[in-house]
Coordinates of C-alpha atoms in Angstrom, one line a residue:
X1 CA 80.7 84.2 87.9
X2 CA 83.6 85.3 89.8
X3 CA 83.0 88.2 88.1
X4 CA 79.7 88.0 89.8
X5 CA 80.6 86.9 93.1
X6 CA 83.8 90.3 92.9
X7 CA 81.4 92.6 92.2
X8 CA 78.9 91.6 94.9
X9 CA 81.8 92.0 96.9
X10 CA 83.1 95.2 95.5
X11 CA 78.9 96.4 96.5
X12 CA 79.4 94.7 100.0
X13 CA 82.5 96.1 101.0
X14 CA 81.2 99.4 99.4
X15 CA 78.0 99.2 102.1
X16 CA 79.8 98.6 105.0
X17 CA 82.4 101.2 104.6
X18 CA 80.2 103.8 103.8
X19 CA 77.8 102.7 107.3
X20 CA 81.3 102.8 109.1
X21 CA 81.7 106.6 108.2
X22 CA 78.3 107.2 108.5
X23 CA 77.8 106.8 112.2
X24 CA 80.1 108.7 113.0
X25 CA 82.2 106.4 115.2
X26 CA 79.8 105.9 117.3
X27 CA 79.1 101.8 118.6
X28 CA 76.5 99.1 117.1
X29 CA 73.3 98.4 118.8
X30 CA 73.7 96.8 122.4
X31 CA 72.2 96.6 125.8
X32 CA 72.6 98.8 128.0
X33 CA 72.7 98.0 131.7
X34 CA 72.6 102.1 132.5
X35 CA 75.4 102.1 135.3
X36 CA 79.2 101.9 135.8
X37 CA 81.5 103.0 133.7
X38 CA 82.1 103.0 129.1
X39 CA 84.8 100.3 129.0
X40 CA 86.3 102.9 126.2
X41 CA 86.4 106.2 127.5
X42 CA 85.8 105.4 131.0
X43 CA 82.9 108.1 131.6
X44 CA 80.4 107.7 134.0
X45 CA 77.1 106.5 132.1
X46 CA 74.1 107.8 132.5
X47 CA 71.7 106.2 130.0
X48 CA 72.2 102.7 127.1
X49 CA 74.6 104.6 125.3
X50 CA 77.6 106.6 126.2
X51 CA 77.2 110.5 126.8
X52 CA 80.5 111.3 125.7
X53 CA 82.2 109.0 123.2
X54 CA 78.3 107.5 121.9
X55 CA 79.3 103.8 122.5
X56 CA 76.8 101.1 123.8
X57 CA 76.5 100.1 127.7
X58 CA 77.2 96.9 127.4
X59 CA 78.6 95.1 124.8
X60 CA 78.2 91.7 123.2
X61 CA 81.0 89.3 122.5
X62 CA 80.0 86.5 120.7
X63 CA 79.5 85.2 117.4
X64 CA 76.4 86.2 116.8
X65 CA 76.9 89.9 117.5
X66 CA 79.6 90.0 115.0
X67 CA 76.9 88.9 112.3
X68 CA 74.6 91.6 113.7
X69 CA 76.9 94.3 114.3
X70 CA 77.3 93.8 109.8
X71 CA 73.2 92.8 109.0
X72 CA 72.5 96.4 111.3
X73 CA 75.0 98.0 109.3
X74 CA 74.4 96.9 105.5
X75 CA 70.2 97.6 106.3
X76 CA 70.9 100.7 108.4
X77 CA 72.6 102.5 105.5
X78 CA 70.1 100.5 103.4
X79 CA 67.3 102.4 104.9
X80 CA 69.4 106.1 104.4
X81 CA 70.5 106.0 100.3
X82 CA 67.0 105.4 99.7
X83 CA 66.0 108.2 101.2
X84 CA 69.2 110.3 99.9
X85 CA 68.9 108.9 96.7
X86 CA 65.4 110.6 95.7
X87 CA 66.7 113.8 97.0
X88 CA 70.8 113.9 95.2
X89 CA 69.4 113.4 92.3
X90 CA 65.7 115.8 92.0
X91 CA 66.6 117.8 94.6
X92 CA 70.6 117.9 94.8
X93 CA 71.1 121.5 96.0
X94 CA 68.3 120.7 99.0
X95 CA 70.1 117.8 100.0
X96 CA 73.8 119.4 99.9
X97 CA 71.7 122.8 102.5
X98 CA 69.7 120.5 104.6
X99 CA 72.7 118.5 105.1
X100 CA 75.2 121.3 106.2
X101 CA 72.3 122.8 108.2
X102 CA 72.6 120.0 110.6
X103 CA 69.5 117.2 109.2
X104 CA 72.1 114.5 109.5
X105 CA 70.6 111.3 110.8
X106 CA 68.5 111.0 108.0
X107 CA 71.2 111.1 105.5
X108 CA 73.7 109.6 104.5
X109 CA 76.9 111.2 104.7
X110 CA 78.3 112.4 101.5
X111 CA 81.9 110.7 102.0
X112 CA 80.0 107.4 102.9
X113 CA 77.8 107.8 99.6
X114 CA 81.0 108.9 97.4
X115 CA 83.1 105.7 99.0
X116 CA 79.4 103.6 98.0
X117 CA 79.2 105.0 94.8
X118 CA 82.9 104.5 93.7
X119 CA 82.6 100.7 95.2
X120 CA 79.3 100.6 93.0
X121 CA 81.1 101.6 89.8
X122 CA 84.0 99.2 90.3
X123 CA 81.3 96.7 90.7
X124 CA 78.9 97.8 87.5
X125 CA 82.8 97.9 85.3
X126 CA 83.8 94.2 86.7
X127 CA 80.1 93.1 86.0
X128 CA 78.7 94.9 82.2
X129 CA 82.7 94.6 81.1
X130 CA 84.7 97.7 80.1
X131 CA 87.5 97.8 77.5
X132 CA 87.3 94.3 77.5
X133 CA 85.1 92.5 75.8
X134 CA 82.5 90.6 77.8
X135 CA 82.7 87.9 75.7
X136 CA 86.4 87.5 75.9
X137 CA 87.4 87.0 80.5
X138 CA 90.5 88.7 81.6
X139 CA 92.3 85.6 82.4
X140 CA 92.9 85.2 78.7
X141 CA 93.6 88.8 78.3
X142 CA 96.4 89.3 80.6
X143 CA 97.7 85.8 80.1
X144 CA 98.7 87.4 76.7
X145 CA 99.4 91.6 77.4
X146 CA 103.4 91.1 78.4
X147 CA 104.1 89.7 75.1
X148 CA 105.7 91.8 72.8
X149 CA 103.1 92.6 69.4
X150 CA 104.9 91.2 66.8
X151 CA 104.5 87.1 68.9
X152 CA 101.0 88.6 69.8
X153 CA 100.6 88.6 65.8
X154 CA 102.7 85.4 65.3
X155 CA 100.6 83.0 67.9
X156 CA 97.0 84.5 65.8
X157 CA 98.3 83.1 62.7
X158 CA 99.2 79.8 64.1
X159 CA 96.1 79.3 65.8
X160 CA 94.2 80.1 62.7
X161 CA 95.9 78.0 61.3
X162 CA 94.8 75.5 63.5
X163 CA 92.1 76.4 63.6
X164 CA 91.8 76.2 60.2
X165 CA 93.0 72.7 59.9
X166 CA 90.3 71.3 62.9
X167 CA 87.5 72.9 61.3
X168 CA 88.7 70.8 57.7
X169 CA 89.1 67.6 59.8
X170 CA 85.6 68.2 61.9
X171 CA 83.8 68.4 58.5
X172 CA 85.8 65.5 56.7
X173 CA 85.0 63.3 59.8
X174 CA 80.9 64.4 59.9
X175 CA 80.8 63.7 56.7
X176 CA 82.6 60.1 56.8
X177 CA 79.9 59.7 60.0
X178 CA 77.3 60.6 57.3
X179 CA 77.8 57.9 54.8
X180 CA 78.8 55.3 57.7
X181 CA 75.2 55.9 58.7
X182 CA 73.4 55.7 55.5
X183 CA 75.3 52.4 55.0
X184 CA 74.1 50.8 58.5
X185 CA 77.3 50.5 59.5
X186 CA 79.2 51.6 63.0
X187 CA 79.7 55.2 62.8
X188 CA 80.2 55.8 67.4
X189 CA 84.4 55.8 66.6
X190 CA 84.2 58.7 63.5
X191 CA 81.8 60.5 65.6
X192 CA 83.6 60.7 68.8
X193 CA 86.5 61.1 67.3
X194 CA 84.4 64.4 65.4
X195 CA 82.9 65.9 68.5
X196 CA 86.5 65.8 70.1
X197 CA 87.6 68.0 67.6
X198 CA 84.3 70.4 67.7
X199 CA 85.8 71.6 71.2
X200 CA 88.6 71.5 70.6
X201 CA 87.8 74.0 68.0
X202 CA 86.3 76.1 70.3
X203 CA 88.8 75.9 72.7
X204 CA 90.8 77.8 70.2
X205 CA 88.6 80.2 69.4
X206 CA 88.8 81.3 72.3
X207 CA 92.3 81.7 72.5
X208 CA 92.1 84.0 69.5
X209 CA 89.3 85.7 70.7
X210 CA 92.1 86.7 73.9
X211 CA 95.0 87.2 70.9
X212 CA 92.7 89.6 69.1
X213 CA 91.4 92.0 72.7
X214 CA 95.5 91.8 73.7
X215 CA 96.7 93.0 70.4
X216 CA 94.1 95.8 69.9
X217 CA 95.1 96.7 74.1
X218 CA 98.6 96.4 73.3
X219 CA 98.2 98.8 70.4
X220 CA 97.7 96.4 67.0
X221 CA 96.0 99.5 65.3
X222 CA 96.9 101.4 62.5
X223 CA 97.4 104.8 64.7
X224 CA 99.3 103.4 67.3
X225 CA 102.1 102.4 64.1
X226 CA 101.4 105.6 62.9
X227 CA 102.6 107.3 65.9
X228 CA 105.0 105.2 66.6
X229 CA 106.5 106.7 62.6
X230 CA 105.6 110.0 63.6
X231 CA 107.5 110.4 67.1
X232 CA 110.5 108.8 65.2
X233 CA 110.4 110.9 62.1
X234 CA 110.1 114.1 63.9
X235 CA 106.8 114.5 62.6
X236 CA 104.8 114.8 65.9
X237 CA 106.0 116.2 68.9
X238 CA 104.8 116.8 72.8
X239 CA 106.2 119.9 74.7
X240 CA 104.5 120.8 78.1
X241 CA 107.2 122.3 79.7
X242 CA 107.9 119.1 81.7
X243 CA 110.0 116.6 79.6
X244 CA 109.3 114.1 82.6
X245 CA 105.3 114.8 81.4
X246 CA 106.6 114.9 78.0
X247 CA 108.2 111.2 78.1
X248 CA 104.9 109.9 80.2
X249 CA 102.8 111.1 77.8
X250 CA 104.6 109.7 74.4
X251 CA 104.3 106.2 76.8
X252 CA 100.4 106.3 76.6
X253 CA 100.3 107.2 74.0
X254 CA 102.0 104.5 71.8
X255 CA 100.5 101.8 73.6
X256 CA 96.6 104.2 74.5
X257 CA 94.7 101.1 74.4
X258 CA 96.7 99.6 77.5
X259 CA 97.2 102.5 78.7
X260 CA 92.8 103.0 79.1
X261 CA 92.6 99.5 80.6
X262 CA 95.5 100.5 83.1
X263 CA 93.5 103.8 83.7
X264 CA 89.3 101.8 84.1
X265 CA 91.5 99.3 86.4
X266 CA 92.9 101.5 88.8
X267 CA 91.8 105.2 88.5
X268 CA 89.0 104.5 90.4
X269 CA 91.5 104.3 93.7
X270 CA 92.4 107.5 93.6
X271 CA 89.1 109.4 92.4
X272 CA 89.2 111.0 96.3
X273 CA 91.8 113.5 95.1
X274 CA 88.9 115.3 93.1
X275 CA 87.8 116.7 96.0
X276 CA 90.4 118.7 96.8
X277 CA 91.3 119.3 93.5
X278 CA 87.8 120.9 93.0
X279 CA 87.0 123.1 96.2
X280 CA 89.4 125.8 94.8
X281 CA 87.6 126.3 92.0
X282 CA 84.2 126.3 93.9
X283 CA 85.9 128.8 96.5
X284 CA 86.4 130.9 93.3
X285 CA 82.1 131.0 92.9
X286 CA 82.3 132.1 96.6
X287 CA 84.7 133.8 98.1
X288 CA 83.2 136.9 98.6
X289 CA 79.9 135.5 100.3
X290 CA 80.8 135.6 104.1
X291 CA 78.0 132.7 105.2
X292 CA 79.9 129.7 103.0
X293 CA 83.1 128.1 103.4
X294 CA 85.5 125.6 102.9
X295 CA 83.0 123.0 105.0
X296 CA 79.9 124.2 102.7
X297 CA 82.2 124.1 99.7
X298 CA 83.2 120.6 100.6
X299 CA 79.8 118.6 101.2
X300 CA 78.8 120.5 97.5
X301 CA 81.7 119.0 95.8
X302 CA 81.3 115.6 97.5
X303 CA 77.5 114.9 97.2
X304 CA 78.2 116.4 93.0
X305 CA 80.7 113.6 92.6
X306 CA 78.6 111.2 94.5
X307 CA 76.1 112.8 92.0
X308 CA 78.3 112.1 89.4
X309 CA 79.7 108.2 89.6
X310 CA 76.3 107.1 90.4
X311 CA 75.2 108.6 87.1
X312 CA 78.0 106.4 85.6
X313 CA 77.1 103.6 86.7
X314 CA 73.3 104.0 85.4
X315 CA 74.9 105.1 82.3
X316 CA 76.5 101.8 82.2
X317 CA 73.7 99.4 82.8
X318 CA 71.9 100.9 80.5
X319 CA 74.0 100.6 77.4
X320 CA 74.4 96.9 78.9
X321 CA 70.6 96.8 78.5
X322 CA 70.9 97.7 74.6
X323 CA 69.3 101.3 74.8
X324 CA 70.5 103.1 71.9
X325 CA 74.1 105.4 71.8
X326 CA 72.2 108.6 71.5
X327 CA 70.0 108.7 74.0
X328 CA 73.4 107.7 76.2
X329 CA 74.7 110.2 74.7
X330 CA 72.5 112.6 75.7
X331 CA 72.0 112.1 78.7
X332 CA 75.9 112.5 79.1
X333 CA 75.6 116.4 77.3
X334 CA 72.9 117.1 79.7
X335 CA 73.1 115.3 82.4
X336 CA 75.7 117.1 84.8
X337 CA 74.9 120.8 83.7
X338 CA 71.7 120.6 84.5
X339 CA 72.8 118.4 88.1
X340 CA 74.8 121.3 88.7
X341 CA 72.8 123.9 88.0
X342 CA 70.1 122.7 90.1
X343 CA 72.7 122.1 93.1
X344 CA 73.7 126.2 92.9
X345 CA 70.6 127.2 93.3
X346 CA 69.7 125.5 95.3
X347 CA 72.3 125.2 98.3
X348 CA 73.7 128.3 97.8
X349 CA 70.1 130.1 97.4
X350 CA 70.9 132.0 94.2
X351 CA 68.9 133.0 91.0
X352 CA 69.1 131.5 87.9
X353 CA 71.3 134.0 86.1
X354 CA 74.3 132.9 89.0
X355 CA 73.7 129.8 89.0
X356 CA 73.8 130.1 85.1
X357 CA 76.6 131.5 85.3
X358 CA 78.4 129.1 88.0
X359 CA 77.0 126.3 86.4
X360 CA 79.5 127.0 83.1
X361 CA 82.4 128.5 85.1
X362 CA 82.3 125.0 86.7
X363 CA 82.1 122.8 83.9
X364 CA 85.4 124.5 82.6
X365 CA 87.3 123.7 86.4
X366 CA 85.6 120.2 85.8
X367 CA 87.7 120.4 82.5
X368 CA 91.1 121.7 84.1
X369 CA 90.7 119.2 87.4
X370 CA 89.8 116.4 84.8
X371 CA 93.5 117.5 83.1
X372 CA 94.7 117.9 86.7
X373 CA 93.4 114.2 87.9
X374 CA 94.8 112.8 84.2
X375 CA 98.4 114.5 85.1
X376 CA 98.5 112.7 88.8
X377 CA 97.2 109.0 87.0
X378 CA 99.5 109.4 84.6
X379 CA 102.5 109.7 87.3
X380 CA 101.1 106.5 89.1
X381 CA 100.4 104.2 86.4
X382 CA 102.7 105.4 82.9

């Protein structure tokens, strides 16, 4: 339930932040007098809104005005997004070109859509689960992650022994209840004790699940132990040309599951870095064209990243409801290239062959950009 509230909060926050960026700094609705001076920039008012800064001529100072601004922000953003999303997935090139050409009011701006998609992705991961199994809460896992692996394994063995003893005693009491009932004797005391043991056993099972998950995250598998042995014997070596990076990679590889847990928890905060990382690669594909510039490439990149992020959200939800893995894998393999191809053709108005080879180039550059992003995140969390 708490995860659901947090997820809803993330979506609402993303919507409001997206709307804040999407309004271009204009104020909320308000009744206008059409005379006097603007309270924001002191320009002479000529209508319902200031012609210089866009602020409403008359502003309310009531609690309802705050509620009104929130509701207006949510529903105004929602109205735009249902116009933007169909084009984003069916005609991404047309959406990009039309926005660059000046059709701004009817569509969600790229930055607002990107912020919304990131928050929606976080909310989705919190709702349907990520590395942590859905049956175990974050509280159960996080209570053990900081402990050394030998201690976790020792606790697991102890709890498993407790569970076996509890279930054995519960079974004995249940058999005693059956005998008492068969002879017509009062079995309520014994039955109450058996029920108490049943509840106690359930709690021990939850503790065991949390310990098992923590062991997996901290690194309880053969891979982790084999990696450590290989590093200690010198059979495995990492040489990236940077001693600091080598050290961080070794630290992450010693506990890969814990690293990916941290990566899932924090990478979305730095997802904006993908935009400046991607721009040089896109520019290289069109640097000789004078009709497109850095702004056009930025709009292309942000809309593309938004589409990929929303695609991850959709596939996560499909996987959560039981869609077969091969279907998800096919979408992951074919979806991005097709989307990039269509967006390139429509946004830059190029032919099939030109869009095809640029799609391949962008996919390769995406691997480089992802590697750079990974290194940046590694420096933060490892």
